[in-house]
Amino acid sequence: VTTIQFRQVVVAPGVIDLGVGQPDSTVFPLELFQRSSRVALDSVEQAEAEFFQYGAEYGDGHHRLALAEFLTGAYGVSVDPELLFSTNGNSQAIDMVCGVFTKPGDTIIVEEPTYFLARGIFADRHLNIVGVPMDGHGLDVDALAETFVRLRNEGTPARLVYTIPAFHNPTGVTLSEPRRQRLVELADEFDFLVVADEVYHLLGDLPKPMSAYVDSGRVLSLGTFSKILSPGLRLGWIHASPPLLKQLAGTGVVSSAGGFNPLVSALVTPLLAPEALGAHIAFLRQEYGRRIALVDVALRESMLDRVKWEVPHGGYFFWLTLPQHVDAGKVRLVAKNNGVDFRQGALFSSDAGLKNHIRLSFAYYRDDELIEGVRRLGHVLRLST
Amino acid sequence: VTTIQFRQVVVAPGVIDLGVGQPDSTVFPLELFQRSSRVALDSVEQAEAEFFQYGAEYGDGHHRLALAEFLTGAYGVSVDPELLFSTNGNSQAIDMVCGVFTKPGDTIIVEEPTYFLARGIFADRHLNIVGVPMDGHGLDVDALAETFVRLRNEGTPARLVYTIPAFHNPTGVTLSEPRRQRLVELADEFDFLVVADEVYHLLGDLPKPMSAYVDSGRVLSLGTFSKILSPGLRLGWIHASPPLLKQLAGTGVVSSAGGFNPLVSALVTPLLAPEALGAHIAFLRQEYGRRIALVDVALRESMLDRVKWEVPHGGYFFWLTLPQHVDAGKVRLVAKNNGVDFRQGALFSSDAGLKNHIRLSFAYYRDDELIEGVRRLGHVLRLST
């Protein structure tokens, strides 16, 4: 019965699913949002309740002005409100970007590994996906250049590169500054767009996001309130150059329905202040930082020596490397019978590789469950390797 | 400068644009929505604030239960909450339905004329559009059957029929009951889906919507709060059989982002009661009914004898027929210089026909402006015909 379901993820009783890459309900700023909504709704006059109307194509003007000011501070990048376009969050934005900037049958590049649920969106848009490897500094830009040469020679030039440059999902790696520059140079050289899913950027202390490169005309920076406020709002933004935004605003859905999410934009606008959303993000960083340290200690205590990981500096994920011969998909079958779950590396691979990896999220559970989950996982790995 | 724009439609000063097919800001139930939001937001506990999470794929369970009860009363059709799927409104729903149930290059059928902005959505999905004529009883189902035979013989069978069965946009016509039955029979015979855009159904006193036929497995009934509450909410629903809904829930975007608009669903749920939303709809019917009578009188006073129209029983639109030789597109150029605007028939045609028609909306303006707009239009027609 689907009507008794109120949220997307329902974990079986008794299981700690360290695979769930979503925030837990305790971190949502309920009071902050209640206050913000009250400001937006309670004092408004009928004639001023613009949020009831079909919205402006690029998003509500008040919202974009406040968002630009917020991002300028939070990103350390001067963000022009004219270069912002409101979305229903990054999944919808990825889908829309594909609809506008590719055609069915086109080839696009993703990182190997990449966010596994983005691959379903690309499949729905009838795109061919080619993976390019990553290392500890993010996407391997030399391998990317080689791939573009190869694809060009094969007559199937890629239209865009989808990247998660900060606290990558699933690896937790952040793309280095020199590689960011090189990526944008390559975009010019090979005539492609960089679709930067910057969903985790603000969940850690990082230099500038890909948002800093939008003047190149090659970069679409996709941001969302899902990880810094709440996913249920379904509100995000695209930061990009005017010719790119103009194409998004000219789509059939926008022409018919107006801009995305006018009401929710209005409810969120009053809290886009450093002392409101800024303070909440500081709390999230502290909270997740604490959980990272806790999971790291638990992993050291529970894992076999041959299991390796880097401690992430932000985002949601640990990426474990098991011994080469271990298939994490098979381990998962044992895990479920031992009250723990995770996501196996192969899910994130574009060519059925990365079998000996595990993605763990520290975002969905609090301390005790995180520690217990890792302990159970250690037990399962000892059983199955 | 786009950031000073807060709503989609901005009419030039001094112009009465009777083409705007949107509600005017005075009819939005601000107080009702304020109260409903307060119920949803103010008393909730942190752990119960499910609307902050990624939502259940079909939509929030509480919302679907309340919506099913509301629709059962308002439609006079027993609506099972399990057969409802929340959307971001009908434009997004049309786009999504095309993404799931057609592939690029497919042919689909629309009414001739049809909602002009839906055609942009179909174009974005790379669909070929074939128009089938209407008359005073709606879509000509015999012509539809002939078209299906022809397309099948040509090797390009159509996948779906997009129809606006109640208070059609732009003609205002409602599909007759016998034709509704025949449409569903044809869907079985020729293996197609009926995508019924029932956006205006509740804005008048009608028999059952196409929603009554979902058990056939052939019908997707698209409903929205845009015309009965507010378009800025971007909230609607699809009523369809389980196999169809399952495919919608399995798309890449939904798998990644969860169901559509959990927060707004929660804000709306408390007002889904006959004494709340039901009473508001009764007010809208009365208000629009009054405007219809007013515009009809103004048209009789201002129009040349050779201009014809049927008085609509609901919806948003009058559809005027000018003498055969008059090109309403050219009339529009004269109209703009005389402080009035409308939409010419050719916009709604799939083969550049219907040039001698005009769509007028009575939804966007109040009495004085409606009367003055019609007066100006009469003047313009006398100038240009």
XYZ file of C-alpha atoms in Angstrom, chain A:
385
model
C 0.000 0.000 0.000
C 1.723 3.159 -1.190
C -0.557 5.631 0.597
C 0.905 4.747 3.980
C 4.286 5.874 2.654
C 5.340 9.395 3.527
C 9.010 9.416 2.655
C 11.123 7.882 -0.075
C 13.360 5.712 2.053
C 11.956 3.082 4.367
C 14.598 0.920 6.030
C 13.576 -2.542 7.211
C 13.247 -2.800 11.005
C 16.433 -3.994 12.652
C 18.637 -2.949 9.755
C 21.111 -0.061 9.856
C 21.373 0.945 6.207
C 24.610 2.886 5.882
C 23.836 3.120 2.178
C 21.158 5.796 2.585
C 22.691 9.004 1.235
C 20.154 11.350 2.758
C 20.060 13.632 5.775
C 18.434 12.316 8.937
C 15.338 14.095 10.211
C 17.016 15.555 13.304
C 19.100 18.054 11.315
C 16.285 19.899 9.557
C 15.923 23.501 10.790
C 12.242 23.297 11.670
C 12.089 26.453 13.756
C 14.051 28.478 11.233
C 11.724 27.362 8.454
C 8.597 28.000 10.511
C 9.785 31.545 11.168
C 10.721 32.138 7.542
C 7.378 30.853 6.286
C 5.541 33.040 8.760
C 7.403 36.102 7.482
C 6.564 35.175 3.889
C 2.916 34.228 4.410
C 1.386 35.989 7.352
C 1.867 39.662 6.633
C 1.409 39.594 2.880
C -1.474 41.478 1.244
C -3.628 39.796 -1.418
C -2.251 41.988 -4.212
C 1.351 41.281 -3.169
C 1.001 37.501 -2.950
C 2.934 37.034 -6.192
C 3.953 33.542 -5.110
C 0.419 32.386 -5.955
C 0.896 33.294 -9.632
C 2.698 31.525 -12.442
C 6.276 32.495 -11.644
C 8.840 34.397 -13.655
C 10.772 32.019 -15.949
C 14.144 32.412 -14.226
C 12.625 32.193 -10.759
C 11.257 34.753 -8.360
C 13.211 38.011 -8.479
C 13.314 38.565 -4.707
C 14.543 35.028 -4.236
C 17.290 35.300 -6.843
C 18.548 38.572 -5.379
C 18.729 37.108 -1.869
C 20.244 33.847 -3.130
C 22.960 35.676 -5.065
C 23.909 37.597 -1.935
C 23.951 34.419 0.113
C 26.070 32.499 -2.422
C 28.484 35.364 -2.862
C 29.269 35.062 0.830
C 29.108 31.284 1.137
C 30.975 30.467 -2.102
C 33.465 33.321 -1.932
C 32.531 33.985 -5.563
C 30.745 37.076 -6.804
C 27.392 35.657 -7.925
C 25.267 37.862 -10.186
C 21.535 37.334 -9.492
C 20.907 37.626 -13.230
C 22.892 34.413 -13.705
C 20.699 32.335 -11.377
C 17.822 30.131 -12.477
C 15.547 28.419 -9.930
C 15.057 24.657 -10.189
C 13.245 21.852 -8.381
C 16.561 20.540 -7.082
C 19.548 18.932 -8.784
C 17.900 15.756 -10.091
C 15.324 17.774 -11.997
C 18.068 20.205 -13.054
C 20.230 17.383 -14.461
C 17.231 16.068 -16.374
C 16.395 19.498 -17.722
C 19.981 20.266 -18.714
C 20.093 16.979 -20.639
C 16.808 17.813 -22.343
C 18.094 21.206 -23.473
C 21.755 20.582 -24.257
C 21.758 17.046 -25.629
C 19.620 15.108 -28.034
C 18.626 11.450 -27.782
C 21.521 9.203 -28.765
C 24.218 11.689 -27.743
C 27.203 10.597 -25.704
C 28.019 12.216 -22.372
C 30.904 11.752 -19.954
C 30.565 10.883 -16.276
C 33.126 10.160 -13.612
C 33.934 6.536 -12.937
C 32.405 6.058 -10.399
C 29.470 8.472 -10.492
C 26.215 9.100 -8.607
C 24.287 5.947 -9.418
C 20.835 7.534 -9.586
C 21.983 10.140 -12.116
C 22.506 7.263 -14.513
C 18.753 6.567 -14.538
C 18.112 10.193 -15.492
C 20.605 9.942 -18.367
C 19.027 6.672 -19.515
C 15.572 8.301 -19.567
C 17.043 10.947 -21.895
C 18.392 8.191 -24.186
C 22.030 9.182 -23.655
C 25.102 6.991 -23.966
C 27.340 7.184 -20.928
C 31.128 6.938 -20.996
C 33.037 6.861 -17.708
C 36.405 8.551 -17.158
C 38.481 7.486 -14.140
C 39.141 9.508 -11.014
C 41.955 9.483 -8.503
C 42.566 11.222 -5.173
C 42.445 14.635 -6.888
C 39.163 14.002 -8.667
C 38.413 13.449 -12.344
C 41.539 12.484 -14.309
C 41.599 15.367 -16.787
C 44.316 13.803 -18.946
C 42.222 10.683 -19.346
C 39.281 12.994 -20.100
C 41.223 14.670 -22.927
C 42.157 11.272 -24.347
C 38.542 10.160 -24.186
C 37.414 13.261 -26.068
C 39.997 12.641 -28.773
C 38.867 9.044 -29.063
C 35.160 9.937 -29.183
C 35.796 12.628 -31.774
C 37.690 10.136 -33.913
C 34.822 7.689 -33.545
C 32.373 10.342 -34.746
C 30.468 10.446 -31.432
C 31.712 13.645 -29.771
C 30.456 14.069 -26.220
C 28.173 17.029 -25.483
C 28.716 17.358 -21.774
C 30.648 16.171 -18.767
C 28.698 15.478 -15.595
C 30.914 15.937 -12.535
C 30.468 16.079 -8.771
C 33.490 18.250 -8.035
C 33.192 18.599 -4.245
C 32.990 15.688 -1.762
C 32.180 13.430 -4.677
C 29.423 10.836 -4.500
C 30.489 8.072 -3.860
C 34.236 8.637 -3.317
C 34.245 11.790 -1.153
C 37.081 13.205 -3.291
C 37.266 16.912 -4.241
C 38.517 18.040 -7.644
C 41.789 19.967 -7.323
C 42.040 23.603 -8.405
C 44.499 22.984 -11.288
C 42.211 20.274 -12.638
C 39.200 22.597 -12.446
C 41.051 25.069 -14.622
C 42.125 22.331 -17.004
C 38.552 21.005 -17.202
C 37.280 24.388 -18.360
C 40.142 24.705 -20.887
C 39.230 21.292 -22.268
C 35.574 22.351 -22.492
C 36.685 25.158 -24.778
C 39.006 22.923 -26.764
C 36.497 20.120 -27.279
C 33.343 22.253 -27.246
C 31.475 20.666 -24.340
C 29.560 21.823 -21.278
C 30.576 21.069 -17.702
C 27.545 20.158 -15.610
C 28.852 20.556 -12.078
C 26.629 18.973 -9.446
C 27.803 21.041 -6.476
C 25.324 19.530 -4.052
C 27.865 18.911 -1.264
C 30.081 21.961 -1.783
C 28.892 23.912 1.242
C 29.179 20.900 3.577
C 32.863 21.471 4.247
C 35.590 24.086 4.087
C 36.595 24.310 0.437
C 38.016 26.815 -2.027
C 35.800 28.108 -4.790
C 33.165 25.912 -6.488
C 32.830 25.456 -10.266
C 30.409 28.347 -9.948
C 33.563 30.498 -10.174
C 33.926 29.483 -13.829
C 30.503 30.329 -15.226
C 31.871 33.330 -17.158
C 33.567 30.821 -19.459
C 30.128 30.041 -20.863
C 31.047 26.376 -20.439
C 29.904 25.669 -16.895
C 26.485 25.044 -15.378
C 26.812 24.989 -11.591
C 23.904 23.062 -10.051
C 23.131 23.931 -6.442
C 20.343 22.798 -4.151
C 18.793 23.421 -0.768
C 18.384 19.654 -0.327
C 21.585 19.147 1.690
C 21.796 22.515 3.432
C 18.136 22.976 4.334
C 15.761 20.168 3.318
C 15.193 17.911 0.302
C 11.401 18.083 0.721
C 11.454 21.699 -0.472
C 12.496 20.544 -3.977
C 14.265 23.827 -4.550
C 17.630 24.492 -6.098
C 19.318 26.721 -8.657
C 21.529 26.727 -11.726
C 24.308 29.308 -11.932
C 25.403 29.754 -15.551
C 26.031 32.294 -18.290
C 23.095 34.156 -19.903
C 22.993 32.222 -23.216
C 22.722 28.910 -21.329
C 20.035 30.166 -18.940
C 18.072 31.615 -21.821
C 17.786 28.157 -23.352
C 16.575 26.681 -20.059
C 13.984 29.445 -19.708
C 12.766 28.793 -23.252
C 11.770 25.162 -22.753
C 8.207 24.014 -23.272
C 7.515 23.290 -19.612
C 8.771 26.696 -18.455
C 6.896 28.536 -21.222
C 3.719 26.782 -20.119
C 4.078 26.577 -16.335
C 6.354 29.525 -15.605
C 9.422 29.297 -13.380
C 9.898 26.476 -10.902
C 8.513 26.544 -7.387
C 7.451 30.176 -6.823
C 5.758 29.458 -3.498
C 8.647 27.554 -1.932
C 11.097 30.193 -3.213
C 9.105 32.794 -1.334
C 9.041 30.723 1.870
C 12.811 30.226 1.761
C 13.835 33.786 0.859
C 13.618 35.273 4.383
C 16.069 32.712 5.750
C 18.770 33.357 3.142
C 20.822 35.388 5.577
C 24.241 34.563 7.040
C 22.800 34.528 10.571
C 20.009 32.155 9.503
C 20.974 29.681 6.755
C 24.664 30.476 7.234
C 24.486 29.510 10.898
C 22.567 26.345 10.057
C 25.233 25.292 7.560
C 27.904 25.892 10.213
C 25.940 23.566 12.493
C 25.709 20.916 9.742
C 29.465 21.061 9.099
C 30.184 20.635 12.772
C 27.670 17.814 13.118
C 28.862 15.907 10.059
C 32.508 16.566 10.971
C 31.829 14.935 14.327
C 30.196 11.949 12.645
C 33.122 11.588 10.215
C 35.585 11.352 13.108
C 33.313 8.882 14.878
C 32.921 6.627 11.829
C 36.663 6.779 11.178
C 37.374 5.544 14.712
C 34.704 2.839 14.391
C 36.159 1.697 11.065
C 39.670 1.484 12.558
C 38.312 -0.646 15.341
C 36.139 -2.914 13.214
C 37.735 -3.304 9.803
C 40.270 -5.838 8.685
C 43.675 -4.379 7.872
C 43.164 -4.976 4.192
C 40.183 -2.566 4.052
C 41.319 0.955 3.101
C 39.695 4.425 3.078
C 40.495 8.115 3.041
C 38.833 10.237 5.708
C 36.527 12.698 3.869
C 36.602 16.408 4.725
C 32.909 16.937 4.054
C 29.936 15.656 2.110
C 28.106 12.472 3.096
C 30.339 9.506 2.231
C 33.169 7.124 3.089
C 34.423 5.026 0.164
C 35.976 1.747 1.286
C 38.351 -0.329 -0.804
C 38.166 -4.043 -0.054
C 40.755 -6.571 -1.209
C 40.680 -6.884 -5.007
C 38.992 -10.309 -5.073
C 36.048 -9.332 -2.832
C 32.682 -8.640 -4.523
C 30.852 -6.134 -2.322
C 27.579 -7.060 -4.043
C 27.899 -10.533 -2.577
C 28.948 -9.170 0.807
C 25.740 -7.158 0.792
C 23.650 -10.331 0.732
C 25.362 -11.479 3.920
C 25.130 -7.997 5.406
C 21.352 -7.802 5.153
C 21.054 -10.948 7.249
C 23.261 -9.314 9.841
C 21.312 -6.096 10.312
C 23.429 -3.793 8.190
C 23.386 -2.542 4.608
C 25.434 -0.274 2.296
C 25.816 0.413 -1.449
C 28.262 -1.723 -3.427
C 30.782 0.009 -5.726
C 29.475 -1.622 -8.904
C 26.259 0.440 -8.620
C 28.327 3.565 -9.312
C 30.308 2.118 -12.211
C 29.507 2.710 -15.880
C 31.151 -0.582 -16.898
C 30.326 -2.991 -14.059
C 33.677 -2.390 -12.368
C 34.589 -1.231 -8.842
C 33.152 -4.431 -7.378
C 35.508 -4.325 -4.391
C 34.237 -0.982 -3.089
C 31.625 0.049 -0.556
C 29.922 3.420 -0.098
C 28.986 4.286 3.484
C 26.968 7.356 4.376
C 27.245 9.076 7.752
C 24.342 11.459 7.039
C 21.313 9.318 7.835
C 22.107 7.971 11.321
C 23.138 9.389 14.660
C 26.181 8.350 16.684
C 25.108 5.078 18.301
C 23.657 3.629 15.129
C 26.641 4.697 13.052
C 29.015 2.940 15.445
C 26.822 -0.155 15.650
C 26.409 -0.220 11.855
C 30.163 -0.110 11.289
C 30.655 -2.813 13.939
C 28.140 -5.063 12.147
C 29.811 -4.373 8.811
C 33.182 -5.398 10.226
C 31.616 -8.627 11.434
C 30.065 -9.270 8.000
C 33.369 -8.620 6.212
C 35.136 -11.076 8.506
C 32.415 -13.622 7.711
C 32.611 -13.161 3.962
C 36.241 -12.439 3.042
